[in-house]
């Protein structure tokens, strides 16, 4: 078998269920970045969800069935890349745990795990990719999503990529690594606590220079964006892939069009 | 202590509305983590020590029965007594009998989470014995008749004004118009009040951070020195410890001490670490005449060999609590029982029952911070998830989330059906949005939209757009 | 109680997943008392470096520390320290041999009492078993000559520590302890003390002198 380095590696995009329904531009951005980095990208059709919502809610049996389907769907590609630390973390860290006691599936889960990457870390650590000719004139605060940060060690990679974007300054927030309070079903079950948590983060961002919040996980970004607009705050939110792919002048941020634009 | 864990959401709402508490918590969220980080940056070997500390406890747990009997042998050799207790009732009764045999009127206490767990204070009071908490934080909350809100900082929820009010109200022998604005003055007052109690107590009841099998010693760790006065001055010393507190040797104790204070308060070492071994010896000028160790199981043996065994490595440093974003938002009382924060949400369901504590394992975003700062490498998020799994197995989940998740799983296992469903969801959500592409209210999604807008889907699903035009947006 | 004991032990026995181990290895482990990872801090090349590290770490922990050439300097330092704390020139001193050679007569104004401390004592002086450089920690071993309560009851605690008794880490002290007292034997109370008593229980304000001493003076004696 040829080594992936010697030909353009085949990458299967794990779209994630949230991006599929809520914000397709993130997946388009991911495809574009992966192709620019020299990958051959496919989007396997029978993918749905990684199973994390059920897994984290204690529905282990269902989660395992979904995991088996994901493992089968993504067999045979050199890499599986997701524009989300949380879904990538599920494939990479939790699938092997789920099948720890299952001889038949453990190996396949570990194989998938070894091929799975979060988008920004794949672009930097595996493909040595640097974006060029991209401009984004904003001071940004980067939110390190919990799973990406703690399960996959995603921290410097998105910052490294953003450093190559013209016009972008990073204003680090003290609370960059604090949970935004999304937590999947947590934000629906305990909305008051979740809102207080996201307010801590927003307060810290507003106290700094940033006019934009970026991150790599749509769940967190929707939480931040939804709270910002509810409070009528001007800070905009984008997924980091959209910025890196130079897509931001073609689409509205996750916070939606500004009120003037909406009125048009 | 009566649990209010089942009212977690309501407790949390009250906490969020409590302005004093919110001010105190803001302070809290910053203090401990910064000090811990500074202490760890001074010790290159910290991570190696964590691994070693984990291995020590794993070894102990794999031999717990043998270690307990070795410990017991040493205590007896040294002239002490060991009392094995299965549950809170047995432990309370044992302690009461020791007190009664000593004709005790007053018992001084140094902070013991297990004392809270078995509610020993209420029990002794009911039998006309006065328990006096001596840790300053515990003393304050005892005066206020409140439970602790943190395992190492029990009065962390209070402002100094609240402490001052309490002292004015409870220290009735003093001038009610005295000025109590400075913490220093409050401390001096408490010190003076407690002096007499220390000297007059008949029995001293301490907890134990560790039990050393090699020597039959109990180890206490404090910053105030109150444990030492509690065990050193009265005629009788009772140490209350749960069975998992064993360490094999002094060397093992040292390894654990190196991670304990740094993780807890960010100190290199707590001020006082004391190994107490047996009663007063023949020529000693001070020390207790009797030395009792009350060994409590209270559910621990059930955890051994289960998916929750790892929590038995916990050394109660409080680091997971200090770094928990949920704790620092709602404080300790919201959790409704003795142990708050991540370690509490893992331990409490085992001790008070999953039904009563059903909120606790769910009241976490699984952000994972706790595990990264736990000196004993306890996989707290994994165990919170395991409790959720047990809830599903025991049908303890709310019907809406159960059916919702079942439906979702049904779809997710059927890609074609899923495509249809997700396309439909996308369309419906887009229809609900205003011009500004925000949804302000969602049926069944009230948990979300009560506090935030829901950004509307950008357009048709990615999967449908991808089929039509691979090059969209480029 | 014997019923509870049997019950708990049998439950544990049933629950434990045994791997290597068993009673033999427990006793081996206790007898060999292997050390964990030892911090580099504390592995200094010589006694002078250890003493310097001890002084530095004690200071960080909030102890007052003075390095004295010999026991002859103790009375004057003690008298001055009491004055600086606004305490009367009275002192409870433990009867450790180390105090035999202290020339108290050099400070005639100082009243020295032996025996056990009581609530009226403002200050006490005792002898440390050892010092640990790694964290500036004193190791106090209780005995009839060194009652434990000296370190806790008064507002000021003073300690004499021969420089030669400073070790790099705790483990070195445990080895020494076993050597002096015998395997598996402990002094009745062994206190590791790192700085003066403190609390941060009121709004996280750090205050010294919670129940134990507000000040701790360590006198490291070079030549004994
Ligand atoms: S779980 Fe870990 S971090 Fe939390 S109190 Fe226990 S030992 Fe400390």
Coordinates of N, CA, C and O in Angstrom, one line a residue, chain B residues 133-204:
Chain B
X133 N -17.4 22.8 66.6 CA -16.5 22.8 65.4 C -15.3 23.8 65.7 O -15.6 24.9 66.2
X134 N -14.1 23.4 65.3 CA -13.0 24.3 65.6 C -12.3 24.9 64.4 O -11.6 25.9 64.5
X135 N -12.4 24.2 63.2 CA -12.0 24.8 62.0 C -12.8 26.1 61.9 O -14.0 26.1 62.0
X136 N -12.1 27.2 61.6 CA -12.8 28.5 61.6 C -14.1 28.5 60.7 O -15.1 28.9 61.1
X137 N -13.9 28.0 59.5 CA -15.0 28.0 58.6 C -16.1 27.1 59.1 O -17.3 27.5 59.0
X138 N -15.8 25.9 59.6 CA -16.8 25.1 60.2 C -17.5 25.7 61.4 O -18.7 25.5 61.6
X139 N -16.7 26.4 62.2 CA -17.2 27.0 63.4 C -18.3 28.1 63.0 O -19.4 28.1 63.5
X140 N -18.0 28.8 61.9 CA -18.9 29.9 61.5 C -20.2 29.3 61.0 O -21.3 29.7 61.4
X141 N -20.1 28.2 60.2 CA -21.3 27.7 59.7 C -22.1 26.9 60.7 O -23.3 26.8 60.7
X142 N -21.3 26.4 61.7 CA -22.1 25.7 62.8 C -22.9 26.8 63.6 O -24.1 26.5 63.9
X143 N -22.3 27.9 63.8 CA -23.1 29.0 64.5 C -24.3 29.4 63.6 O -25.4 29.7 64.1
X144 N -24.2 29.3 62.3 CA -25.3 29.7 61.4 C -26.2 28.6 61.1 O -27.2 28.7 60.4
X145 N -25.9 27.4 61.7 CA -26.7 26.2 61.4 C -26.8 25.9 59.9 O -27.9 25.7 59.4
X146 N -25.7 26.0 59.2 CA -25.7 25.8 57.8 C -24.8 24.6 57.5 O -23.8 24.4 58.2
X147 N -25.0 23.9 56.4 CA -24.0 22.9 56.0 C -22.8 23.6 55.3 O -22.9 24.7 54.9
X148 N -21.7 22.9 55.2 CA -20.5 23.4 54.5 C -20.9 23.5 53.0 O -21.7 22.8 52.5
X149 N -20.2 24.5 52.3 CA -20.5 24.6 50.9 C -19.3 24.2 50.0 O -19.3 24.3 48.8
X150 N -18.2 23.7 50.7 CA -17.0 23.3 50.0 C -16.3 22.4 50.9 O -16.3 22.6 52.1
X151 N -15.6 21.4 50.4 CA -15.0 20.4 51.2 C -13.7 20.9 51.9 O -13.3 20.4 53.0
X152 N -13.1 21.9 51.4 CA -11.9 22.4 52.1 C -12.1 23.9 52.6 O -11.3 24.4 53.3
X153 N -13.1 24.5 52.1 CA -13.4 25.9 52.5 C -14.9 26.0 52.8 O -15.7 26.5 52.0
X154 N -15.3 25.5 54.0 CA -16.7 25.3 54.2 C -17.6 26.5 54.3 O -18.8 26.5 54.0
X155 N -16.9 27.7 54.5 CA -17.7 28.9 54.6 C -17.4 29.9 53.5 O -17.6 31.1 53.5
X156 N -17.0 29.3 52.4 CA -16.6 30.1 51.2 C -17.8 30.9 50.6 O -17.6 31.8 49.9
X157 N -19.0 30.5 51.0 CA -20.1 31.1 50.4 C -20.5 32.4 51.2 O -21.4 33.1 50.8
X158 N -19.8 32.7 52.2 CA -20.2 33.8 53.1 C -19.3 35.1 52.9 O -18.1 35.0 52.6
X159 N -19.9 36.2 53.0 CA -19.2 37.5 53.0 C -18.8 37.8 54.4 O -19.3 37.2 55.4
X160 N -17.8 38.7 54.5 CA -17.3 39.0 55.9 C -18.4 39.7 56.7 O -18.5 39.5 57.9
X161 N -19.3 40.4 56.0 CA -20.4 41.0 56.7 C -21.3 40.0 57.3 O -21.8 40.1 58.4
X162 N -21.5 38.9 56.6 CA -22.4 37.8 57.1 C -21.7 37.2 58.3 O -22.4 36.8 59.3
X163 N -20.4 37.0 58.3 CA -19.7 36.4 59.4 C -19.8 37.4 60.6 O -20.1 36.9 61.7
X164 N -19.6 38.6 60.4 CA -19.7 39.6 61.5 C -21.1 39.6 62.1 O -21.2 39.5 63.4
X165 N -22.1 39.6 61.3 CA -23.5 39.5 61.8 C -23.7 38.2 62.7 O -24.3 38.3 63.8
X166 N -23.1 37.1 62.2 CA -23.3 35.9 63.0 C -22.6 36.0 64.3 O -23.1 35.6 65.4
X167 N -21.4 36.6 64.3 CA -20.7 36.7 65.6 C -21.4 37.6 66.6 O -21.5 37.3 67.8
X168 N -21.9 38.7 66.1 CA -22.6 39.6 67.0 C -23.9 38.9 67.6 O -24.1 39.0 68.8
X169 N -24.5 38.1 66.7 CA -25.7 37.4 67.2 C -25.4 36.3 68.2 O -26.1 36.1 69.2
X170 N -24.3 35.6 67.9 CA -24.1 34.3 68.7 C -23.1 34.5 69.9 O -23.2 33.8 70.8
X171 N -22.2 35.4 69.8 CA -21.3 35.7 70.9 C -21.9 36.7 71.8 O -21.6 37.9 71.9
X172 N -22.9 36.2 72.6 CA -23.8 37.1 73.3 C -23.1 37.8 74.5 O -23.6 38.7 75.1
X173 N -21.9 37.2 75.0 CA -21.3 37.8 76.1 C -20.5 39.1 75.7 O -20.0 39.7 76.6
X174 N -20.4 39.3 74.5 CA -19.6 40.5 74.1 C -20.5 41.7 73.8 O -21.7 41.6 73.5
X175 N -19.9 42.9 73.7 CA -20.5 44.1 73.5 C -21.2 44.1 72.1 O -20.5 43.9 71.1
X176 N -22.5 44.2 72.0 CA -23.2 44.1 70.7 C -22.8 45.2 69.8 O -23.1 45.1 68.6
X177 N -22.3 46.3 70.3 CA -22.0 47.4 69.5 C -20.5 47.5 69.0 O -20.1 48.5 68.5
X178 N -19.8 46.4 69.3 CA -18.4 46.4 68.9 C -18.2 46.5 67.4 O -19.1 46.1 66.6
X179 N -17.1 47.0 67.0 CA -16.8 47.1 65.5 C -16.2 45.8 65.0 O -15.2 45.3 65.5
X180 N -16.9 45.2 64.1 CA -16.4 43.9 63.5 C -16.4 44.1 62.0 O -17.3 43.6 61.3
X181 N -15.4 44.8 61.5 CA -15.4 44.9 60.0 C -14.2 44.2 59.4 O -14.2 43.8 58.3
X182 N -13.1 44.1 60.2 CA -11.9 43.5 59.7 C -11.9 42.0 60.0 O -12.1 41.5 61.1
X183 N -11.6 41.1 59.0 CA -11.4 39.7 59.2 C -10.5 39.4 60.4 O -10.7 38.5 61.2
X184 N -9.4 40.2 60.5 CA -8.5 39.9 61.6 C -9.2 40.0 63.0 O -8.9 39.1 63.8
X185 N -10.0 41.0 63.2 CA -10.7 41.1 64.4 C -11.7 40.0 64.7 O -11.8 39.4 65.8
X186 N -12.3 39.6 63.6 CA -13.2 38.4 63.7 C -12.5 37.1 64.1 O -12.9 36.4 64.9
X187 N -11.3 37.0 63.4 CA -10.5 35.8 63.7 C -10.1 35.8 65.2 O -10.2 34.8 65.9
X188 N -9.6 36.9 65.7 CA -9.2 37.0 67.1 C -10.3 36.7 68.0 O -10.1 36.0 69.0
X189 N -11.5 37.1 67.7 CA -12.7 36.9 68.5 C -13.0 35.4 68.5 O -13.2 34.8 69.6
X190 N -12.9 34.7 67.3 CA -13.2 33.3 67.3 C -12.1 32.5 68.0 O -12.4 31.6 68.7
X191 N -10.9 33.0 67.9 CA -9.8 32.3 68.5 C -10.0 32.3 70.1 O -9.9 31.3 70.7
X192 N -10.4 33.5 70.5 CA -10.6 33.6 72.0 C -11.8 32.8 72.4 O -11.7 32.1 73.5
X193 N -12.9 32.8 71.7 CA -14.0 31.9 72.0 C -13.7 30.5 72.1 O -14.1 29.7 72.9
X194 N -12.9 30.0 71.1 CA -12.6 28.6 71.0 C -11.5 28.1 72.0 O -11.4 26.9 72.3
X195 N -10.7 29.0 72.4 CA -9.6 28.7 73.4 C -10.2 27.9 74.5 O -9.8 26.8 74.8
X196 N -11.2 28.4 75.2 CA -11.8 27.8 76.3 C -12.4 26.4 75.9 O -12.3 25.5 76.7
X197 N -13.0 26.3 74.7 CA -13.6 25.1 74.3 C -12.5 24.0 74.2 O -12.7 22.9 74.6
X198 N -11.4 24.4 73.5 CA -10.3 23.4 73.4 C -9.9 22.9 74.7 O -9.7 21.7 74.9
X199 N -9.7 23.8 75.7 CA -9.1 23.4 77.0 C -10.2 22.6 77.8 O -9.8 21.8 78.6
X200 N -11.5 22.9 77.6 CA -12.5 22.3 78.4 C -13.1 21.0 77.8 O -13.8 20.3 78.5
X201 N -12.7 20.7 76.6 CA -13.4 19.5 76.0 C -13.0 18.2 76.6 O -11.8 18.0 77.1
X202 N -13.9 17.2 76.6 CA -13.6 15.9 77.2 C -13.1 15.0 76.1 O -12.3 14.1 76.3
X203 N -13.7 15.1 74.9 CA -13.3 14.3 73.8 C -13.0 15.2 72.6 O -13.6 16.2 72.4
X204 N -12.0 14.7 71.9 CA -11.6 15.4 70.6 C -11.9 14.5 69.4 O -11.4 13.4 69.4

